[in-house]
PDB file of C-alpha atoms and ligand atoms in Angstrom:
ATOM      1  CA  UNK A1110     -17.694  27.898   4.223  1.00  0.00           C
ATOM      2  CA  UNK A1111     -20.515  27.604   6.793  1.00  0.00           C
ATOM      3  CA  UNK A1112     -19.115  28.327  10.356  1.00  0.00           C
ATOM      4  CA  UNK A1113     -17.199  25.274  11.569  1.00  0.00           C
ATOM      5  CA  UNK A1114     -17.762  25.867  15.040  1.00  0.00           C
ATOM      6  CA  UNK A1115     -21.189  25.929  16.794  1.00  0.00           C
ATOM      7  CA  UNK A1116     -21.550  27.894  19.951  1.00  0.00           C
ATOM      8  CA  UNK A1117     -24.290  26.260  22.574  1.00  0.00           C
ATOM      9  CA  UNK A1118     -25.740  27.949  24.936  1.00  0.00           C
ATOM     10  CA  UNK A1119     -26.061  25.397  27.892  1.00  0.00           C
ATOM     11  CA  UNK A1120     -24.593  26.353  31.534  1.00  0.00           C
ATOM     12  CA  UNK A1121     -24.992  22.463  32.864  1.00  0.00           C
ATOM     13  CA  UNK A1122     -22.528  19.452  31.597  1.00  0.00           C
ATOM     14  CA  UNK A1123     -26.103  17.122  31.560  1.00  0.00           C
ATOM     15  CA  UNK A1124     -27.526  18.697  28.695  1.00  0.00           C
ATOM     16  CA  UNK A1125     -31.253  17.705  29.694  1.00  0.00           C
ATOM     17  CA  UNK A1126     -32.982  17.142  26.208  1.00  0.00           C
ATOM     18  CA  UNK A1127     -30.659  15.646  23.273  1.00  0.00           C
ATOM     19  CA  UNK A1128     -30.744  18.170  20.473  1.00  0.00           C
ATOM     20  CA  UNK A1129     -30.529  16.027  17.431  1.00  0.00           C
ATOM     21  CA  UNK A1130     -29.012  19.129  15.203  1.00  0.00           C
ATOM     22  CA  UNK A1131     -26.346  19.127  17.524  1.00  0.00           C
ATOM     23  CA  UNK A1132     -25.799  16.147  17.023  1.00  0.00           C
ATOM     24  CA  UNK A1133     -26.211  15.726  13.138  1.00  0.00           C
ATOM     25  CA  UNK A1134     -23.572  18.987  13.537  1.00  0.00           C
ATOM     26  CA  UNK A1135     -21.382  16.663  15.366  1.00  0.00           C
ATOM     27  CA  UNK A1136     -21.284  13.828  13.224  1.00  0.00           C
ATOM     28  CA  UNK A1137     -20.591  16.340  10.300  1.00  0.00           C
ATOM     29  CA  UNK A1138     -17.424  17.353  11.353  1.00  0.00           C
ATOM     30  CA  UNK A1139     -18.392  20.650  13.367  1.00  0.00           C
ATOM     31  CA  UNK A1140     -17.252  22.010  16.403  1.00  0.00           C
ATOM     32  CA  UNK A1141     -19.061  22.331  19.444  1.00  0.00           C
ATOM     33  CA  UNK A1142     -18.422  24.691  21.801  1.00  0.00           C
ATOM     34  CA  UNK A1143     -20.060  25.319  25.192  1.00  0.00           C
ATOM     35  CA  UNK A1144     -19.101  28.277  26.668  1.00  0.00           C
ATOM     36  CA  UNK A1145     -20.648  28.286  30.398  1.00  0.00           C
ATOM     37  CA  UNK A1146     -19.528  24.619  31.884  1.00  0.00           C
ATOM     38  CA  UNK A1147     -18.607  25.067  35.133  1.00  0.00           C
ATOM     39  CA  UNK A1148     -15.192  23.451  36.265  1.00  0.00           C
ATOM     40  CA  UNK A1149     -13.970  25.237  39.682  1.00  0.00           C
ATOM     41  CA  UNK A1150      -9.795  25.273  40.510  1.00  0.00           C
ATOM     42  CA  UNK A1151      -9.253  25.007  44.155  1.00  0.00           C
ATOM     43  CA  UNK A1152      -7.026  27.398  46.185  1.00  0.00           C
ATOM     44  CA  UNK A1153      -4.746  24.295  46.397  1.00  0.00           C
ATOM     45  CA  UNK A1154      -4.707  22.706  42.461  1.00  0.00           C
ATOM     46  CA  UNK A1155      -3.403  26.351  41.457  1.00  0.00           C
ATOM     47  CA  UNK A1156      -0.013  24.681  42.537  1.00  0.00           C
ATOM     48  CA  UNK A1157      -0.534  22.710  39.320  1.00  0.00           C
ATOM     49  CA  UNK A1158      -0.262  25.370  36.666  1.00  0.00           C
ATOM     50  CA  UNK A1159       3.185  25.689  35.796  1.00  0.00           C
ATOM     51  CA  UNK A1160       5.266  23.916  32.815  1.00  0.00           C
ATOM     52  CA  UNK A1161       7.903  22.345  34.943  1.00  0.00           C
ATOM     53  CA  UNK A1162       4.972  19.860  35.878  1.00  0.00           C
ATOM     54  CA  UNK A1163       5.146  17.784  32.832  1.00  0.00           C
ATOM     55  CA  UNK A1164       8.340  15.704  32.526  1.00  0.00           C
ATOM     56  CA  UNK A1165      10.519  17.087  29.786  1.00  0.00           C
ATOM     57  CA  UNK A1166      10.749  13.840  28.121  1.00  0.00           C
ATOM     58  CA  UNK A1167       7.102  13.312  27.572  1.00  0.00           C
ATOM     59  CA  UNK A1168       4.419  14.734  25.052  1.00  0.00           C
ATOM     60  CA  UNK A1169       1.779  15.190  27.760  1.00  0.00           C
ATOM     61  CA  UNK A1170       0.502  14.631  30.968  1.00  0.00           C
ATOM     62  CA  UNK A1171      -1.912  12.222  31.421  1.00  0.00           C
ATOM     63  CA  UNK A1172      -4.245   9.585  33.172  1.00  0.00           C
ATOM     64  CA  UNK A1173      -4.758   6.380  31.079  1.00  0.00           C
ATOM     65  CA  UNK A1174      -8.516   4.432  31.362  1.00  0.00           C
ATOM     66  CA  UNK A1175      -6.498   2.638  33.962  1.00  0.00           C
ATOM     67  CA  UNK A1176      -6.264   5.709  36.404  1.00  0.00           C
ATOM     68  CA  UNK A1177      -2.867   5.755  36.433  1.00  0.00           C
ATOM     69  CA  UNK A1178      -0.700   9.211  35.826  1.00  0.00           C
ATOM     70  CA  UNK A1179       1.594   9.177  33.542  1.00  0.00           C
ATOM     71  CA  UNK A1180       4.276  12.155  32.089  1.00  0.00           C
ATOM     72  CA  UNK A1181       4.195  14.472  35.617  1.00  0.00           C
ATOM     73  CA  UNK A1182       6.935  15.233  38.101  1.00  0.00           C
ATOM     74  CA  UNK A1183       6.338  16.225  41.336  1.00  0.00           C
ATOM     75  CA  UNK A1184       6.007  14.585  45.149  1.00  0.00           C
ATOM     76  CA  UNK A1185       3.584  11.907  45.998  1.00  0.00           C
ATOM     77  CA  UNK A1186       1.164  14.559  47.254  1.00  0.00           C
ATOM     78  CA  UNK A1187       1.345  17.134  43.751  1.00  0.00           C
ATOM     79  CA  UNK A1188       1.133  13.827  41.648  1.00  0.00           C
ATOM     80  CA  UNK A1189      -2.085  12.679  43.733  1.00  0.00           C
ATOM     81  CA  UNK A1190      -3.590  15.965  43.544  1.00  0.00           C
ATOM     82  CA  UNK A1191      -2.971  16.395  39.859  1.00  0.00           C
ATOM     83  CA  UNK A1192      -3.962  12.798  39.298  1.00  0.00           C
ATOM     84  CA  UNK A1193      -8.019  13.445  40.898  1.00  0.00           C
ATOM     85  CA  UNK A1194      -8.180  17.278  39.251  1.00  0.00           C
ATOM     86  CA  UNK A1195      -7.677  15.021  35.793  1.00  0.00           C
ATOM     87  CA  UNK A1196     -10.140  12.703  36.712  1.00  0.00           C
ATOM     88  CA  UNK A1197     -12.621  14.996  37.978  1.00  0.00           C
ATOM     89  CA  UNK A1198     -12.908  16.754  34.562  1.00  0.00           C
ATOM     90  CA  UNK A1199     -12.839  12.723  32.657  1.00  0.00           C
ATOM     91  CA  UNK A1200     -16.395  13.065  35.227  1.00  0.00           C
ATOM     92  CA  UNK A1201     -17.307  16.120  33.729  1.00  0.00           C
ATOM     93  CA  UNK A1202     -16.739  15.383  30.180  1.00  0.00           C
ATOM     94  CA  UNK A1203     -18.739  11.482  30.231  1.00  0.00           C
ATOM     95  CA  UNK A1204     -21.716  13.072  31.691  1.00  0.00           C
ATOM     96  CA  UNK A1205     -21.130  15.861  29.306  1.00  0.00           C
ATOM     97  CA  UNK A1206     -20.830  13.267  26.185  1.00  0.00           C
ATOM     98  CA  UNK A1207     -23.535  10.549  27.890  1.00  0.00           C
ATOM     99  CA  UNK A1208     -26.132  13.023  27.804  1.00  0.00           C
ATOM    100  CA  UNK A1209     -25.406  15.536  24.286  1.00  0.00           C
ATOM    101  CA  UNK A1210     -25.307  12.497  22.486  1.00  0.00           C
ATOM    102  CA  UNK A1211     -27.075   9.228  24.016  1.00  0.00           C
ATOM    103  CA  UNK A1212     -26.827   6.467  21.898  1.00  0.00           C
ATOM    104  CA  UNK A1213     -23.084   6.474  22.632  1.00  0.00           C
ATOM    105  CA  UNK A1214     -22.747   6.106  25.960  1.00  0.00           C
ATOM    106  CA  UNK A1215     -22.739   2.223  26.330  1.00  0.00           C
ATOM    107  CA  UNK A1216     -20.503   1.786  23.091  1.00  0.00           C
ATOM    108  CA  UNK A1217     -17.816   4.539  24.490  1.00  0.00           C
ATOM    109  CA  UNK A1218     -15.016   3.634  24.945  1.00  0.00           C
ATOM    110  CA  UNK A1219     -12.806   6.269  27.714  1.00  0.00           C
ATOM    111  CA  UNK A1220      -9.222   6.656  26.194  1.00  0.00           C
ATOM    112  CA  UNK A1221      -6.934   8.585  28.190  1.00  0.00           C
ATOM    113  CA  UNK A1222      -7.287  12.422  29.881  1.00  0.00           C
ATOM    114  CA  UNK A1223      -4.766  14.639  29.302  1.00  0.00           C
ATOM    115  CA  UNK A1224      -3.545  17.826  30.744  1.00  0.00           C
ATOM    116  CA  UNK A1225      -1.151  20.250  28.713  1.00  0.00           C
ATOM    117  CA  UNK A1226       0.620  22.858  30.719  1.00  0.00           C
ATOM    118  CA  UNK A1227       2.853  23.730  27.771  1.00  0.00           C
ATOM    119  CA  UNK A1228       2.856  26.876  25.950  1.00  0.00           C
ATOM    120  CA  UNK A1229       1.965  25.810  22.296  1.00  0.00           C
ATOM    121  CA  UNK A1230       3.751  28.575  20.486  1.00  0.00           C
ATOM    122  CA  UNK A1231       6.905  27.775  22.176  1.00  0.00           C
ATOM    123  CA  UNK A1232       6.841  23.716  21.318  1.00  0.00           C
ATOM    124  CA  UNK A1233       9.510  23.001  18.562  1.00  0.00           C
ATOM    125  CA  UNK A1234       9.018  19.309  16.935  1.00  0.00           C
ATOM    126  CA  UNK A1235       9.148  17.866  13.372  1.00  0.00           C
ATOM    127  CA  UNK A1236       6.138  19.374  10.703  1.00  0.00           C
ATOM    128  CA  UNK A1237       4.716  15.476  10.624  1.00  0.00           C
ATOM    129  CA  UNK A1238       4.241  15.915  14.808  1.00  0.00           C
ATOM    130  CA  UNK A1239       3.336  20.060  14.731  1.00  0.00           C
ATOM    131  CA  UNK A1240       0.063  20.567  15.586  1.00  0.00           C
ATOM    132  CA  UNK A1241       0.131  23.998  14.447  1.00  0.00           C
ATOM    133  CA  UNK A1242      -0.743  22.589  11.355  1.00  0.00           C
ATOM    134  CA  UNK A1243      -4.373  21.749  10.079  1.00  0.00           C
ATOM    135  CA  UNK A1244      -4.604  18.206  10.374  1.00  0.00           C
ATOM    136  CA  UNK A1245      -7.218  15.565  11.172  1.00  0.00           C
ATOM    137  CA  UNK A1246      -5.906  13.002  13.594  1.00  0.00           C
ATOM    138  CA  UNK A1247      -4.613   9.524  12.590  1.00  0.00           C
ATOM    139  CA  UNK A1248      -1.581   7.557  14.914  1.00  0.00           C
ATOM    140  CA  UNK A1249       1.090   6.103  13.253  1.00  0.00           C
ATOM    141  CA  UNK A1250       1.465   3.420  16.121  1.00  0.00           C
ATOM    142  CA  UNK A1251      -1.923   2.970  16.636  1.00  0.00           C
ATOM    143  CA  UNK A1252      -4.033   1.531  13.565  1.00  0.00           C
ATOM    144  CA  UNK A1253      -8.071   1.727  14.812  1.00  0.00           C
ATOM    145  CA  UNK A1254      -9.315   0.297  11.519  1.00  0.00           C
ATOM    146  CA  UNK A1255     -12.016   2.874  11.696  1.00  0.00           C
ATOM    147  CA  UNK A1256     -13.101   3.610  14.734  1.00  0.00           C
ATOM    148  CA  UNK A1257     -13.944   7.241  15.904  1.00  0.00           C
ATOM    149  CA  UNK A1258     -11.722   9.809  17.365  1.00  0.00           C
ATOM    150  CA  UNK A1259     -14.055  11.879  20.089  1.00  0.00           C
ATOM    151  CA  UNK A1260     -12.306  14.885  22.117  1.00  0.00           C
ATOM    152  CA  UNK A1261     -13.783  17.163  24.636  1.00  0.00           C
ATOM    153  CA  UNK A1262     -10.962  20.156  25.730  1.00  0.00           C
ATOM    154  CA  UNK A1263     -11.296  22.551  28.094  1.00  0.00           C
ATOM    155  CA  UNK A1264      -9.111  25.817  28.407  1.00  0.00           C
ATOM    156  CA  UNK A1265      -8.039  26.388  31.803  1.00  0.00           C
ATOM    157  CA  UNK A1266      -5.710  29.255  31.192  1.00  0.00           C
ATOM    158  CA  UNK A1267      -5.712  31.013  34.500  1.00  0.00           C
ATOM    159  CA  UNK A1268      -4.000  34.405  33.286  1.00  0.00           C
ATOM    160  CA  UNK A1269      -7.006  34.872  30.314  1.00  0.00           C
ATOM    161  CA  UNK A1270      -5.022  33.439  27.311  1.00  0.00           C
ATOM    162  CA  UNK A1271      -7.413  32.082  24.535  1.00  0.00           C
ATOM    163  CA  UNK A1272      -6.431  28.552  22.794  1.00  0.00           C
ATOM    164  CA  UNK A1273      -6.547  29.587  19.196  1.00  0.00           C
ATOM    165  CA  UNK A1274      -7.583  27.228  17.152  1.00  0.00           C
ATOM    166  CA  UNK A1275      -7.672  27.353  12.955  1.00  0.00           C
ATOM    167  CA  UNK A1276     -10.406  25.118  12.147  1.00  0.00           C
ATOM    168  CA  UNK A1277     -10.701  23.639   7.881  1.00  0.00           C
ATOM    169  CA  UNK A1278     -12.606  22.534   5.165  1.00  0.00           C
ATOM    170  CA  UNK A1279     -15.462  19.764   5.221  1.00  0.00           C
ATOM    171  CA  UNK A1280     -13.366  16.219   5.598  1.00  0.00           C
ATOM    172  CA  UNK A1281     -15.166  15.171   2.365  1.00  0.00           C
ATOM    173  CA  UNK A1282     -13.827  18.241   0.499  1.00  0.00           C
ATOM    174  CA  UNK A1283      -9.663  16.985   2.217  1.00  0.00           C
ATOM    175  CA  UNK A1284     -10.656  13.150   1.175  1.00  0.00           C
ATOM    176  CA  UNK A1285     -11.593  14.706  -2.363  1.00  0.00           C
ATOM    177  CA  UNK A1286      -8.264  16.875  -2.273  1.00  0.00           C
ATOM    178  CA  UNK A1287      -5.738  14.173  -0.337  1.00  0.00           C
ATOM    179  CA  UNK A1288      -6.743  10.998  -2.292  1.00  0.00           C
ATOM    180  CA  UNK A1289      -5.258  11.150  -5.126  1.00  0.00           C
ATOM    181  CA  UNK A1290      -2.017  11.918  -4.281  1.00  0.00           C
ATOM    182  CA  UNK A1291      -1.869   8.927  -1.440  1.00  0.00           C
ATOM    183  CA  UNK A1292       0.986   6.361  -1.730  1.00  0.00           C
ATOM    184  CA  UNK A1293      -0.448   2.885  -2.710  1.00  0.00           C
ATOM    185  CA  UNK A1294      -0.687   0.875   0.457  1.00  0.00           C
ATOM    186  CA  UNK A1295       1.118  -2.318   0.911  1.00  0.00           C
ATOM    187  CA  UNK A1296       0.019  -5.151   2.699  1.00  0.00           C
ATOM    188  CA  UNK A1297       3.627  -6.078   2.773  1.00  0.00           C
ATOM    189  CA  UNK A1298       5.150  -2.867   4.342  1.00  0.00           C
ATOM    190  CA  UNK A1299       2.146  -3.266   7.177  1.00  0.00           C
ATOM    191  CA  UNK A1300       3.277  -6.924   8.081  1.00  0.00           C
ATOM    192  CA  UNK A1301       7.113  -5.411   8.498  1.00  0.00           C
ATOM    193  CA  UNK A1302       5.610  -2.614  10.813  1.00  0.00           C
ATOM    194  CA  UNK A1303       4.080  -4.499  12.890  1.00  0.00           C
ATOM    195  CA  UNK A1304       6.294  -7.542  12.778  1.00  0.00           C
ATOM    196  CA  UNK A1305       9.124  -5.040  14.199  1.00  0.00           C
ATOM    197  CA  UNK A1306       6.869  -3.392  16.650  1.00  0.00           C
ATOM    198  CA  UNK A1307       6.753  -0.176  15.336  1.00  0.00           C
ATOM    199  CA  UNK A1308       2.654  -0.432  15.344  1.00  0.00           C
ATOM    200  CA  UNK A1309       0.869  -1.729  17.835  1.00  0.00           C
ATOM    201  CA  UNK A1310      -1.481  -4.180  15.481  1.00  0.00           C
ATOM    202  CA  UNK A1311      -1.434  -4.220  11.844  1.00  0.00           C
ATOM    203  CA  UNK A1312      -1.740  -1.389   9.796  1.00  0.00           C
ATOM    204  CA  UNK A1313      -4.854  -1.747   7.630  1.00  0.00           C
ATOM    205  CA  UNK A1314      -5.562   0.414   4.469  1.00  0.00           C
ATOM    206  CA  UNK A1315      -7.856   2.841   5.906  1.00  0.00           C
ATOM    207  CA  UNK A1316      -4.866   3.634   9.087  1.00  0.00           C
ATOM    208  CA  UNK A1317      -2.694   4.377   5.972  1.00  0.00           C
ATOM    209  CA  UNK A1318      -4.949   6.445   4.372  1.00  0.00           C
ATOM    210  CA  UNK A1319      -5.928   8.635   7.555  1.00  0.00           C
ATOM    211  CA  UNK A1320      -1.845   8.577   8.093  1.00  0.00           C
ATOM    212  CA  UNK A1321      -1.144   9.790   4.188  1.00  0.00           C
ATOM    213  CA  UNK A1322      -4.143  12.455   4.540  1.00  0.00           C
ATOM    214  CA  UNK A1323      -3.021  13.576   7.903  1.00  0.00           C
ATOM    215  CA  UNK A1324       1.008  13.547   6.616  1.00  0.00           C
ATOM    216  CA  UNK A1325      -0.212  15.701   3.286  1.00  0.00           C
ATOM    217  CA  UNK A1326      -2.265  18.320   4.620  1.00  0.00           C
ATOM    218  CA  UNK A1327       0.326  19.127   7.272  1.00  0.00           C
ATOM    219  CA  UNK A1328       3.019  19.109   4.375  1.00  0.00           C
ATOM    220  CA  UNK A1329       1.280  21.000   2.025  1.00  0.00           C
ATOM    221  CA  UNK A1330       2.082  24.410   2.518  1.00  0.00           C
ATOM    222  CA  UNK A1331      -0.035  25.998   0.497  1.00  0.00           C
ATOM    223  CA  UNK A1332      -2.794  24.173   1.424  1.00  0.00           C
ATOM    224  CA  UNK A1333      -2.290  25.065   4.910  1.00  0.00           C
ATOM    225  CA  UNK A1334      -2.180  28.879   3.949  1.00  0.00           C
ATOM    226  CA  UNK A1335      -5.255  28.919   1.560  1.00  0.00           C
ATOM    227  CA  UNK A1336      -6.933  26.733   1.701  1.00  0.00           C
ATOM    228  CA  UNK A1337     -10.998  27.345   3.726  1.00  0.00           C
ATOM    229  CA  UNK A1338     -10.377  27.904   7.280  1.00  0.00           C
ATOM    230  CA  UNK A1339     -11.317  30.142  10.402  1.00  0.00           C
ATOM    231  CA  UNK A1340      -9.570  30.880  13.597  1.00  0.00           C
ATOM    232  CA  UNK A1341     -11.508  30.668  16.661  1.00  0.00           C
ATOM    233  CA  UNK A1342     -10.742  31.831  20.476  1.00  0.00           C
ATOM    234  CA  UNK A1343     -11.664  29.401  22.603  1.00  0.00           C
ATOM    235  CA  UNK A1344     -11.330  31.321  25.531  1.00  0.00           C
ATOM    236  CA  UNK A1345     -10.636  30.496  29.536  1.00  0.00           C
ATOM    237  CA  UNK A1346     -13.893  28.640  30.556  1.00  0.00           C
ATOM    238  CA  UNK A1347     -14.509  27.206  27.081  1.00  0.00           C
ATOM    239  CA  UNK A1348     -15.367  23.702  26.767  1.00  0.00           C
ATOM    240  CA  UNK A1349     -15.523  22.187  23.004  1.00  0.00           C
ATOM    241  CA  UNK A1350     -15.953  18.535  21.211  1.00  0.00           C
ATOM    242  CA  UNK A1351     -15.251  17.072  18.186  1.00  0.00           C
ATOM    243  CA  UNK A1352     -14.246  14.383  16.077  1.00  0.00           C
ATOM    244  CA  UNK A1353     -10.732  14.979  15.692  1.00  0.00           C
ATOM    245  CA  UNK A1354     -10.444  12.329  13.169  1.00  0.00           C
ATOM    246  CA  UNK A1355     -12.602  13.836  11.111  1.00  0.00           C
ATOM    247  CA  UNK A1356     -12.773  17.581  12.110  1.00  0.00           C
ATOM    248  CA  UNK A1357      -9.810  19.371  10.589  1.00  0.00           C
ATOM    249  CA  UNK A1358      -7.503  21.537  13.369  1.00  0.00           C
ATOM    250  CA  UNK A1359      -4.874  23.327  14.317  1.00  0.00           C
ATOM    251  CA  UNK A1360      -3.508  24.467  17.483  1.00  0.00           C
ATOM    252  CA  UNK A1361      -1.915  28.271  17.044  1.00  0.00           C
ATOM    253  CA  UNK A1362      -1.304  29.454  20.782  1.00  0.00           C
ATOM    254  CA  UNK A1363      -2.322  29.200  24.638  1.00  0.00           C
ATOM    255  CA  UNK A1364      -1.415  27.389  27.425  1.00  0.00           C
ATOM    256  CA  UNK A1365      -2.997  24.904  30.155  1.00  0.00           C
ATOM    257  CA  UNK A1366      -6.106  22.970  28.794  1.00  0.00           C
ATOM    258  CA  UNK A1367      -7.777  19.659  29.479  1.00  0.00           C
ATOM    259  CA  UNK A1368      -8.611  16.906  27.073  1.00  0.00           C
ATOM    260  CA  UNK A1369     -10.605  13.782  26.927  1.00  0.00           C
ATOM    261  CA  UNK A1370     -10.402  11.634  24.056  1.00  0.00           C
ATOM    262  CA  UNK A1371     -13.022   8.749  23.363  1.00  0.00           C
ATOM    263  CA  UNK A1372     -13.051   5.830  20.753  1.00  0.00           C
ATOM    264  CA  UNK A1373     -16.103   4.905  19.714  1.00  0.00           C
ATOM    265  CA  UNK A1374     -16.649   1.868  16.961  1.00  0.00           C
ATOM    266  CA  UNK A1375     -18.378   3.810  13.713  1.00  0.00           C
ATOM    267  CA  UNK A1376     -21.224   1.352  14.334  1.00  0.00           C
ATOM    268  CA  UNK A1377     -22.633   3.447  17.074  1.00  0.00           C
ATOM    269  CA  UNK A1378     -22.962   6.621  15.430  1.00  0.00           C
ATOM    270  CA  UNK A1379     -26.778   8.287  14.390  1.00  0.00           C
ATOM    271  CA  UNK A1380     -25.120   8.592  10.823  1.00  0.00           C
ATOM    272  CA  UNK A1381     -22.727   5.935   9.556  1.00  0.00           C
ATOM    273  CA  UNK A1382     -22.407   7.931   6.213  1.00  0.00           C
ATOM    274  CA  UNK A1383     -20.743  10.473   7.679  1.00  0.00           C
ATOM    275  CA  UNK A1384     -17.354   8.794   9.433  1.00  0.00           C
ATOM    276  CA  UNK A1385     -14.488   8.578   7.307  1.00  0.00           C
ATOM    277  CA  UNK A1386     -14.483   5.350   6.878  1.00  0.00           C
ATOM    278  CA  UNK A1387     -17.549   5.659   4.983  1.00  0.00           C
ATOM    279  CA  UNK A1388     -16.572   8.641   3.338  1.00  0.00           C
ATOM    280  CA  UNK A1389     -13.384   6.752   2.069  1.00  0.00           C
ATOM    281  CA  UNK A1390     -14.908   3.586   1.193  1.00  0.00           C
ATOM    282  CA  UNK A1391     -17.503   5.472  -0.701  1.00  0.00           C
ATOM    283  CA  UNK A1392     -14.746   7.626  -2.733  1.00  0.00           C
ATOM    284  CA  UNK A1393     -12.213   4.560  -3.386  1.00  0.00           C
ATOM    285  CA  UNK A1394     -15.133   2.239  -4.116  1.00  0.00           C
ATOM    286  CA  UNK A1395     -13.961  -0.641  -2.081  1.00  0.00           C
ATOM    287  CA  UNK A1396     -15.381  -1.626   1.727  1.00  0.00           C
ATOM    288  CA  UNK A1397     -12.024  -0.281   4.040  1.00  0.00           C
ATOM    289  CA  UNK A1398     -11.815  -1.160   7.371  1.00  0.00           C
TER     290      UNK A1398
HETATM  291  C1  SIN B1475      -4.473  18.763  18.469  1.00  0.00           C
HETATM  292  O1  SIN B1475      -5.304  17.924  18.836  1.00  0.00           O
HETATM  293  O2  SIN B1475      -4.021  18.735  17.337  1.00  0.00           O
HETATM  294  C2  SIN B1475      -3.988  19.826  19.420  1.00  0.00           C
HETATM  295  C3  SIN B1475      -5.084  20.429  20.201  1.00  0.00           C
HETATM  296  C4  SIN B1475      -4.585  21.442  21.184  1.00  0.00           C
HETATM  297  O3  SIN B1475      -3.494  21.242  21.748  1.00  0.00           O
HETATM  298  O4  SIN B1475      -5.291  22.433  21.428  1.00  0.00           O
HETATM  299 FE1   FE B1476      -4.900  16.959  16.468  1.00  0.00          FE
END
């Protein structure tokens, strides 16, 4: 397997002249990973790095495209301070995106930041929500009918811990793997689902296949064992992107990282052929969406 993850060397988040093998590496599924982004933490947002921050009773912490915080505790003045430290790196990471990739930036759309103070190794949740697992991304309440998954994360450890990451096979080699064994999809099933809330619009047949590919891989046990993978360090400092839709992952350990996430409509990538939806319409011989 060539390596997944493609180390840049660039110490500025405008990266000055758009690199189009970066970018082709992007679209392809790779990781990349800048290693010298600079992202200061004040004397005072120190306060903000323990685990007690996040409320027990949500998955994350984070600030939605309408600037508002959701998923801390704290008083008015912690909450506030958390609340602009989040935003400041949602800066960071649009210039970072607007500029390593161009032709995006007027078709991106800014889905929420998040900030995750918990230590992964220690989270204990059902093998469909375990990250730990190599997965590519897909929402069972939220269909997108295609549309691209873009993350930027950023460890902010402050004590040196690496985020360890697994990183998989191709997404062509998992669609060739995956797609047989996918239940049929039903038309019907997607109505009820959505007719009873528990999606927020209809399911179409591409959400179900992303859902069944993300559900087998991260049931497959073997699979996640054997089958092509590295782990990577991304250390304190790190900053990395990807197509988490596409890119296959898993999160092993660390603590305390920042994440952006981005939808972008598969229409505004360089290479069309390369999204899943293409990749899936292409191996099922029908036009998904
Ligand atoms: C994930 O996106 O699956 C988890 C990433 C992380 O927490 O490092
Ligand atoms: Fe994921």
């Amino acid at each position: 397997m060539d390596s997944p993850v493609i180390t840049i060397e660039n110490s500025n988040w405008d990266i000055h002249h758009p690199n189009p093998e970066w970018i082709r590496a992007l679209e392809s599924g790779k990781v990349l990973h800048f290693k010298q982004l600079p992202f200061s933490i004040s004397e005072e947002e120190n306060a903000l790095f323990n685990s007690g921050i996040q409320n027990p009773k949500s998955r994350n912490i984070s600030v939605g495209a309408d600037s508002v915080l959701k998923g801390a505790v704290g008083d008015e003045q912690t909450l506030q301070l958390l609340k602009h430290f989040i935003l400041r790196y949602r800066e960071c990471s649009t210039r970072l995106i607007n500029s390593l990739v161009p032709n995006y930036s007027k078709r991106l759309k800014v889905s929420p930041t998040s900030f995750r103070p918990l230590n992964i190794s220690q989270r204990k949740q059902s093998w469909r929500a375990d990250d730990r697992r190599l997965h590519v991304d897909a929402f069972a309440t939220r269909p997108n009918y295609g549309e691209r998954i873009l993350r930027v994360f950023r460890n902010i450890n402050p004590e040196g811990a690496p985020r360890v990451w697994r990183v998989g096979d191709s997404f062509e080699n998992i669609a060739q793997q995956f797609l047989p064994r996918i239940k049929p999809y039903s038309h019907l099933k997607a109505m009820a689902l959505n007719t009873i809330g528990l999606t927020k619009s209809f399911r179409s047949e591409y959400d179900h296949m992303m859902l069944q590919i993300h559900d087998g891989m991260k049931a497959d046990l073997d699979y996640q064992k054997n089958s092509p993978q590295i782990m990577f360090d991304f250390m304190p400092g790190d900053t990395w992107v990807c197509f988490s839709d596409q890119t296959s992952h898993a999160a092993m350990g660390g603590q305390y990282m920042l994440e952006q996430t981005y939808n972008l409509p598969v229409d505004a990538l360089y290479d069309y052929q390369s999204s899943p939806l293409a990749i899936l319409s292409s191996k099922t011989q029908r036009k998904l969406a």
